mmCIF file with all atom_site columns, C-alpha atoms in Angstrom:
data_model
loop_
_atom_site.group_PDB
_atom_site.id
_atom_site.type_symbol
_atom_site.label_atom_id
_atom_site.label_alt_id
_atom_site.label_comp_id
_atom_site.label_asym_id
_atom_site.label_entity_id
_atom_site.label_seq_id
_atom_site.pdbx_PDB_ins_code
_atom_site.Cartn_x
_atom_site.Cartn_y
_atom_site.Cartn_z
_atom_site.occupancy
_atom_site.B_iso_or_equiv
_atom_site.pdbx_formal_charge
_atom_site.auth_seq_id
_atom_site.auth_comp_id
_atom_site.auth_asym_id
_atom_site.auth_atom_id
_atom_site.pdbx_PDB_model_num
ATOM 1   C CA . MET A 1 1   ? -17.472 12.771  -6.378  1.00 0.00 ? 1   MET A CA 1
ATOM 2   C CA . VAL A 1 2   ? -14.158 12.154  -8.162  1.00 0.00 ? 2   VAL A CA 1
ATOM 3   C CA . GLU A 1 3   ? -12.064 13.512  -5.277  1.00 0.00 ? 3   GLU A CA 1
ATOM 4   C CA . GLU A 1 4   ? -13.960 11.384  -2.756  1.00 0.00 ? 4   GLU A CA 1
ATOM 5   C CA . LEU A 1 5   ? -13.509 8.224   -4.834  1.00 0.00 ? 5   LEU A CA 1
ATOM 6   C CA . VAL A 1 6   ? -9.793  8.902   -5.308  1.00 0.00 ? 6   VAL A CA 1
ATOM 7   C CA . ARG A 1 7   ? -9.393  9.642   -1.583  1.00 0.00 ? 7   ARG A CA 1
ATOM 8   C CA . ARG A 1 8   ? -11.049 6.350   -0.618  1.00 0.00 ? 8   ARG A CA 1
ATOM 9   C CA . ALA A 1 9   ? -9.011  4.409   -3.199  1.00 0.00 ? 9   ALA A CA 1
ATOM 10  C CA . ARG A 1 10  ? -5.805  5.988   -1.893  1.00 0.00 ? 10  ARG A CA 1
ATOM 11  C CA . GLN A 1 11  ? -6.765  4.947   1.636   1.00 0.00 ? 11  GLN A CA 1
ATOM 12  C CA . ARG A 1 12  ? -7.235  1.376   0.432   1.00 0.00 ? 12  ARG A CA 1
ATOM 13  C CA . CYS A 1 13  ? -3.813  1.471   -1.250  1.00 0.00 ? 13  CYS A CA 1
ATOM 14  C CA . LEU A 1 14  ? -2.296  2.809   1.973   1.00 0.00 ? 14  LEU A CA 1
ATOM 15  C CA . VAL A 1 15  ? -3.925  0.052   4.048   1.00 0.00 ? 15  VAL A CA 1
ATOM 16  C CA . ASN A 1 16  ? -2.760  -2.619  1.594   1.00 0.00 ? 16  ASN A CA 1
ATOM 17  C CA . GLU A 1 17  ? 0.801   -1.352  1.653   1.00 0.00 ? 17  GLU A CA 1
ATOM 18  C CA . SER A 1 18  ? 0.812   -0.826  5.431   1.00 0.00 ? 18  SER A CA 1
ATOM 19  C CA . LEU A 1 19  ? -0.311  -4.410  6.054   1.00 0.00 ? 19  LEU A CA 1
ATOM 20  C CA . ALA A 1 20  ? 2.320   -5.738  3.657   1.00 0.00 ? 20  ALA A CA 1
ATOM 21  C CA . GLN A 1 21  ? 5.066   -3.758  5.342   1.00 0.00 ? 21  GLN A CA 1
ATOM 22  C CA . LEU A 1 22  ? 3.859   -4.716  8.811   1.00 0.00 ? 22  LEU A CA 1
ATOM 23  C CA . ALA A 1 23  ? 4.206   -8.352  7.771   1.00 0.00 ? 23  ALA A CA 1
ATOM 24  C CA . PHE A 1 24  ? 7.666   -7.536  6.370   1.00 0.00 ? 24  PHE A CA 1
ATOM 25  C CA . ALA A 1 25  ? 8.734   -5.930  9.659   1.00 0.00 ? 25  ALA A CA 1
ATOM 26  C CA . ALA A 1 26  ? 7.407   -8.933  11.588  1.00 0.00 ? 26  ALA A CA 1
ATOM 27  C CA . ALA A 1 27  ? 9.343   -11.247 9.248   1.00 0.00 ? 27  ALA A CA 1
ATOM 28  C CA . VAL A 1 28  ? 12.566  -9.319  9.943   1.00 0.00 ? 28  VAL A CA 1
ATOM 29  C CA . PHE A 1 29  ? 11.897  -9.622  13.682  1.00 0.00 ? 29  PHE A CA 1
ATOM 30  C CA . ALA A 1 30  ? 11.166  -13.341 13.340  1.00 0.00 ? 30  ALA A CA 1
ATOM 31  C CA . ALA A 1 31  ? 14.388  -13.778 11.349  1.00 0.00 ? 31  ALA A CA 1
ATOM 32  C CA . GLY A 1 32  ? 16.311  -12.175 14.207  1.00 0.00 ? 32  GLY A CA 1
ATOM 33  C CA . PHE A 1 33  ? 14.615  -14.491 16.668  1.00 0.00 ? 33  PHE A CA 1
ATOM 34  C CA . VAL A 1 34  ? 15.515  -17.520 14.519  1.00 0.00 ? 34  VAL A CA 1
ATOM 35  C CA . LEU A 1 35  ? 19.135  -16.358 14.366  1.00 0.00 ? 35  LEU A CA 1
ATOM 36  C CA . ILE A 1 36  ? 19.251  -16.080 18.146  1.00 0.00 ? 36  ILE A CA 1
ATOM 37  C CA . LEU A 1 37  ? 17.772  -19.577 18.443  1.00 0.00 ? 37  LEU A CA 1
ATOM 38  C CA . ILE A 1 38  ? 20.302  -20.986 15.982  1.00 0.00 ? 38  ILE A CA 1
ATOM 39  C CA . PHE A 1 39  ? 23.450  -19.229 17.230  1.00 0.00 ? 39  PHE A CA 1
ATOM 40  C CA . GLY A 1 40  ? 22.436  -18.811 20.857  1.00 0.00 ? 40  GLY A CA 1
ATOM 41  C CA . THR A 1 41  ? 22.904  -15.853 23.131  1.00 0.00 ? 41  THR A CA 1
ATOM 42  C CA . ARG A 1 42  ? 26.612  -16.509 23.254  1.00 0.00 ? 42  ARG A CA 1
ATOM 43  C CA . PHE A 1 43  ? 27.037  -14.904 19.825  1.00 0.00 ? 43  PHE A CA 1
ATOM 44  C CA . LEU A 1 44  ? 23.909  -12.764 19.613  1.00 0.00 ? 44  LEU A CA 1
ATOM 45  C CA . ALA A 1 45  ? 22.627  -10.916 22.650  1.00 0.00 ? 45  ALA A CA 1
ATOM 46  C CA . VAL A 1 46  ? 18.915  -10.755 23.331  1.00 0.00 ? 46  VAL A CA 1
ATOM 47  C CA . TRP A 1 47  ? 18.933  -6.966  22.841  1.00 0.00 ? 47  TRP A CA 1
ATOM 48  C CA . THR A 1 48  ? 19.643  -7.584  19.142  1.00 0.00 ? 48  THR A CA 1
ATOM 49  C CA . LEU A 1 49  ? 15.953  -8.476  18.807  1.00 0.00 ? 49  LEU A CA 1
ATOM 50  C CA . ALA A 1 50  ? 15.223  -4.792  19.394  1.00 0.00 ? 50  ALA A CA 1
ATOM 51  C CA . LEU A 1 51  ? 17.706  -3.989  16.645  1.00 0.00 ? 51  LEU A CA 1
ATOM 52  C CA . PHE A 1 52  ? 15.929  -6.340  14.241  1.00 0.00 ? 52  PHE A CA 1
ATOM 53  C CA . ALA A 1 53  ? 12.540  -4.892  15.224  1.00 0.00 ? 53  ALA A CA 1
ATOM 54  C CA . ALA A 1 54  ? 13.758  -1.309  14.735  1.00 0.00 ? 54  ALA A CA 1
ATOM 55  C CA . ALA A 1 55  ? 15.358  -2.134  11.384  1.00 0.00 ? 55  ALA A CA 1
ATOM 56  C CA . GLY A 1 56  ? 12.236  -3.916  10.143  1.00 0.00 ? 56  GLY A CA 1
ATOM 57  C CA . GLY A 1 57  ? 9.958   -1.122  11.340  1.00 0.00 ? 57  GLY A CA 1
ATOM 58  C CA . ALA A 1 58  ? 12.102  1.613   9.785   1.00 0.00 ? 58  ALA A CA 1
ATOM 59  C CA . ALA A 1 59  ? 12.415  -0.237  6.484   1.00 0.00 ? 59  ALA A CA 1
ATOM 60  C CA . GLY A 1 60  ? 8.671   -0.913  6.453   1.00 0.00 ? 60  GLY A CA 1
ATOM 61  C CA . ALA A 1 61  ? 7.788   2.722   7.158   1.00 0.00 ? 61  ALA A CA 1
ATOM 62  C CA . TRP A 1 62  ? 10.140  3.899   4.420   1.00 0.00 ? 62  TRP A CA 1
ATOM 63  C CA . ARG A 1 63  ? 8.660   1.417   1.948   1.00 0.00 ? 63  ARG A CA 1
ATOM 64  C CA . VAL A 1 64  ? 5.085   2.497   2.799   1.00 0.00 ? 64  VAL A CA 1
ATOM 65  C CA . ARG A 1 65  ? 6.038   6.123   2.203   1.00 0.00 ? 65  ARG A CA 1
ATOM 66  C CA . ARG A 1 66  ? 7.721   5.305   -1.099  1.00 0.00 ? 66  ARG A CA 1
ATOM 67  C CA . ARG A 1 67  ? 5.112   2.889   -2.487  1.00 0.00 ? 67  ARG A CA 1
ATOM 68  C CA . THR A 1 68  ? 1.858   4.641   -1.601  1.00 0.00 ? 68  THR A CA 1
ATOM 69  C CA . PRO A 1 69  ? 0.620   6.475   -4.711  1.00 0.00 ? 69  PRO A CA 1
ATOM 70  C CA . ASP A 1 70  ? -0.291  10.153  -4.667  1.00 0.00 ? 70  ASP A CA 1
ATOM 71  C CA . ARG A 1 71  ? -3.757  11.375  -5.702  1.00 0.00 ? 71  ARG A CA 1
ATOM 72  C CA . TYR A 1 72  ? -3.030  11.547  -9.415  1.00 0.00 ? 72  TYR A CA 1
ATOM 73  C CA . ALA A 1 73  ? -1.330  8.123   -9.503  1.00 0.00 ? 73  ALA A CA 1
ATOM 74  C CA . THR A 1 74  ? -4.295  6.692   -7.610  1.00 0.00 ? 74  THR A CA 1
ATOM 75  C CA . ALA A 1 75  ? -6.658  8.171   -10.198 1.00 0.00 ? 75  ALA A CA 1
ATOM 76  C CA . ILE A 1 76  ? -4.591  6.565   -12.974 1.00 0.00 ? 76  ILE A CA 1
ATOM 77  C CA . LEU A 1 77  ? -4.759  3.235   -11.124 1.00 0.00 ? 77  LEU A CA 1
ATOM 78  C CA . LEU A 1 78  ? -8.540  3.560   -10.794 1.00 0.00 ? 78  LEU A CA 1
ATOM 79  C CA . ASP A 1 79  ? -8.879  4.443   -14.474 1.00 0.00 ? 79  ASP A CA 1
ATOM 80  C CA . ALA A 1 80  ? -6.880  1.390   -15.493 1.00 0.00 ? 80  ALA A CA 1
ATOM 81  C CA . SER A 1 81  ? -8.598  -1.071  -13.171 1.00 0.00 ? 81  SER A CA 1
ATOM 82  C CA . ALA A 1 82  ? -12.132 0.175   -13.863 1.00 0.00 ? 82  ALA A CA 1
ATOM 83  C CA . GLY A 1 83  ? -11.591 0.648   -17.610 1.00 0.00 ? 83  GLY A CA 1
ATOM 84  C CA . LEU A 1 84  ? -12.451 4.355   -17.595 1.00 0.00 ? 84  LEU A CA 1
ATOM 85  C CA . HIS A 1 85  ? -9.939  5.474   -20.249 1.00 0.00 ? 85  HIS A CA 1
ATOM 86  C CA . ASP A 1 86  ? -8.338  8.255   -18.155 1.00 0.00 ? 86  ASP A CA 1
ATOM 87  C CA . ALA A 1 87  ? -11.638 9.876   -17.214 1.00 0.00 ? 87  ALA A CA 1
ATOM 88  C CA . LEU A 1 88  ? -10.895 10.251  -13.506 1.00 0.00 ? 88  LEU A CA 1
ATOM 89  C CA . SER A 1 89  ? -7.257  11.273  -13.864 1.00 0.00 ? 89  SER A CA 1
ATOM 90  C CA . THR A 1 90  ? -8.087  13.908  -16.466 1.00 0.00 ? 90  THR A CA 1
ATOM 91  C CA . ALA A 1 91  ? -10.867 15.358  -14.344 1.00 0.00 ? 91  ALA A CA 1
ATOM 92  C CA . LEU A 1 92  ? -8.580  15.383  -11.307 1.00 0.00 ? 92  LEU A CA 1
ATOM 93  C CA . HIS A 1 93  ? -5.864  17.100  -13.335 1.00 0.00 ? 93  HIS A CA 1
ATOM 94  C CA . PHE A 1 94  ? -8.216  19.883  -14.442 1.00 0.00 ? 94  PHE A CA 1
ATOM 95  C CA . SER A 1 95  ? -9.864  20.246  -11.034 1.00 0.00 ? 95  SER A CA 1
ATOM 96  C CA . GLY A 1 96  ? -6.789  21.949  -9.594  1.00 0.00 ? 96  GLY A CA 1
ATOM 97  C CA . ARG A 1 97  ? -6.871  24.679  -12.224 1.00 0.00 ? 97  ARG A CA 1
ATOM 98  C CA . SER A 1 98  ? -9.306  27.483  -12.802 1.00 0.00 ? 98  SER A CA 1
ATOM 99  C CA . SER A 1 99  ? -10.015 26.797  -16.414 1.00 0.00 ? 99  SER A CA 1
ATOM 100 C CA . ALA A 1 100 ? -12.731 28.532  -18.364 1.00 0.00 ? 100 ALA A CA 1
ATOM 101 C CA . GLU A 1 101 ? -12.574 25.876  -21.071 1.00 0.00 ? 101 GLU A CA 1
ATOM 102 C CA . PRO A 1 102 ? -15.851 24.087  -21.721 1.00 0.00 ? 102 PRO A CA 1
ATOM 103 C CA . TYR A 1 103 ? -13.890 20.850  -22.157 1.00 0.00 ? 103 TYR A CA 1
ATOM 104 C CA . ALA A 1 104 ? -12.835 20.821  -18.506 1.00 0.00 ? 104 ALA A CA 1
ATOM 105 C CA . GLU A 1 105 ? -16.398 21.136  -17.220 1.00 0.00 ? 105 GLU A CA 1
ATOM 106 C CA . SER A 1 106 ? -17.673 18.510  -19.661 1.00 0.00 ? 106 SER A CA 1
ATOM 107 C CA . GLN A 1 107 ? -14.881 16.156  -18.628 1.00 0.00 ? 107 GLN A CA 1
ATOM 108 C CA . ARG A 1 108 ? -15.721 16.767  -14.983 1.00 0.00 ? 108 ARG A CA 1
ATOM 109 C CA . MET A 1 109 ? -19.377 15.836  -15.488 1.00 0.00 ? 109 MET A CA 1
ATOM 110 C CA . GLN A 1 110 ? -18.432 12.665  -17.393 1.00 0.00 ? 110 GLN A CA 1
ATOM 111 C CA . ALA A 1 111 ? -15.952 11.697  -14.687 1.00 0.00 ? 111 ALA A CA 1
ATOM 112 C CA . ASP A 1 112 ? -18.544 12.248  -11.950 1.00 0.00 ? 112 ASP A CA 1
ATOM 113 C CA . ALA A 1 113 ? -20.965 9.987   -13.793 1.00 0.00 ? 113 ALA A CA 1
ATOM 114 C CA . ALA A 1 114 ? -18.258 7.357   -14.272 1.00 0.00 ? 114 ALA A CA 1
ATOM 115 C CA . ALA A 1 115 ? -17.196 7.623   -10.617 1.00 0.00 ? 115 ALA A CA 1
ATOM 116 C CA . ARG A 1 116 ? -20.696 6.688   -9.484  1.00 0.00 ? 116 ARG A CA 1
ATOM 117 C CA . GLU A 1 117 ? -20.385 3.391   -11.369 1.00 0.00 ? 117 GLU A CA 1
ATOM 118 C CA . VAL A 1 118 ? -16.985 2.368   -9.965  1.00 0.00 ? 118 VAL A CA 1
ATOM 119 C CA . ARG A 1 119 ? -17.015 -0.449  -7.426  1.00 0.00 ? 119 ARG A CA 1
ATOM 120 C CA . LEU A 1 120 ? -14.085 0.359   -5.205  1.00 0.00 ? 120 LEU A CA 1
ATOM 121 C CA . ASP A 1 121 ? -13.801 -3.146  -3.782  1.00 0.00 ? 121 ASP A CA 1
ATOM 122 C CA . GLN A 1 122 ? -13.197 -4.476  -7.294  1.00 0.00 ? 122 GLN A CA 1
ATOM 123 C CA . ALA A 1 123 ? -11.072 -1.601  -8.577  1.00 0.00 ? 123 ALA A CA 1
ATOM 124 C CA . VAL A 1 124 ? -8.703  -1.569  -5.578  1.00 0.00 ? 124 VAL A CA 1
ATOM 125 C CA . PRO A 1 125 ? -9.173  -4.864  -3.745  1.00 0.00 ? 125 PRO A CA 1
ATOM 126 C CA . PHE A 1 126 ? -7.567  -5.693  -0.429  1.00 0.00 ? 126 PHE A CA 1
ATOM 127 C CA . VAL A 1 127 ? -4.758  -8.142  -1.106  1.00 0.00 ? 127 VAL A CA 1
ATOM 128 C CA . PHE A 1 128 ? -3.046  -10.780 0.992   1.00 0.00 ? 128 PHE A CA 1
ATOM 129 C CA . PRO A 1 129 ? 0.581   -9.629  1.406   1.00 0.00 ? 129 PRO A CA 1
ATOM 130 C CA . LYS A 1 130 ? 3.223   -12.045 0.131   1.00 0.00 ? 130 LYS A CA 1
ATOM 131 C CA . SER A 1 131 ? 5.543   -11.104 2.983   1.00 0.00 ? 131 SER A CA 1
ATOM 132 C CA . LEU A 1 132 ? 3.049   -12.775 5.296   1.00 0.00 ? 132 LEU A CA 1
ATOM 133 C CA . TYR A 1 133 ? 4.184   -16.144 3.889   1.00 0.00 ? 133 TYR A CA 1
ATOM 134 C CA . ALA A 1 134 ? 7.789   -15.376 4.829   1.00 0.00 ? 134 ALA A CA 1
ATOM 135 C CA . MET A 1 135 ? 6.721   -14.301 8.297   1.00 0.00 ? 135 MET A CA 1
ATOM 136 C CA . ALA A 1 136 ? 4.674   -17.477 8.776   1.00 0.00 ? 136 ALA A CA 1
ATOM 137 C CA . ALA A 1 137 ? 7.537   -19.672 7.551   1.00 0.00 ? 137 ALA A CA 1
ATOM 138 C CA . LEU A 1 138 ? 9.974   -17.992 9.938   1.00 0.00 ? 138 LEU A CA 1
ATOM 139 C CA . CYS A 1 139 ? 7.526   -18.381 12.828  1.00 0.00 ? 139 CYS A CA 1
ATOM 140 C CA . VAL A 1 140 ? 7.122   -22.092 12.036  1.00 0.00 ? 140 VAL A CA 1
ATOM 141 C CA . LEU A 1 141 ? 10.918  -22.434 11.898  1.00 0.00 ? 141 LEU A CA 1
ATOM 142 C CA . ALA A 1 142 ? 11.268  -20.638 15.238  1.00 0.00 ? 142 ALA A CA 1
ATOM 143 C CA . SER A 1 143 ? 8.679   -22.888 16.894  1.00 0.00 ? 143 SER A CA 1
ATOM 144 C CA . ALA A 1 144 ? 10.417  -25.961 15.461  1.00 0.00 ? 144 ALA A CA 1
ATOM 145 C CA . LEU A 1 145 ? 13.706  -24.776 16.928  1.00 0.00 ? 145 LEU A CA 1
ATOM 146 C CA . ILE A 1 146 ? 12.123  -24.178 20.335  1.00 0.00 ? 146 ILE A CA 1
ATOM 147 C CA . ALA A 1 147 ? 10.491  -27.612 20.488  1.00 0.00 ? 147 ALA A CA 1
#
């Protein structure tokens, strides 16, 4: 139960970060488009849009890779947001080891019970990426320059 909850929470973190970085990449592309509209194709060729798109996409992919938490960090995040006092992260830590300690099994049972009570939509909510505001502002600026 704990592994499944952590897996689903990590997927939500990955989706949140991917959407934020997609908006970031689109903002970089829109910034390139605005620069072409301002300076014209005399100074910036149209193919530079591909350069802006590639740079934004590469930076976004790198940031997703760097900012997405691993399983243990996701368990710590869930513990903090659901107020579980390290129950999930401790159980996940001991699950990778073959421990004959009675503490590990007791911790595992407590974490499974706590995991059933966690509402994932409240513990790891989907968030509106702030980079979407920059992308929208650049798109409005580009449409104002076109008109």
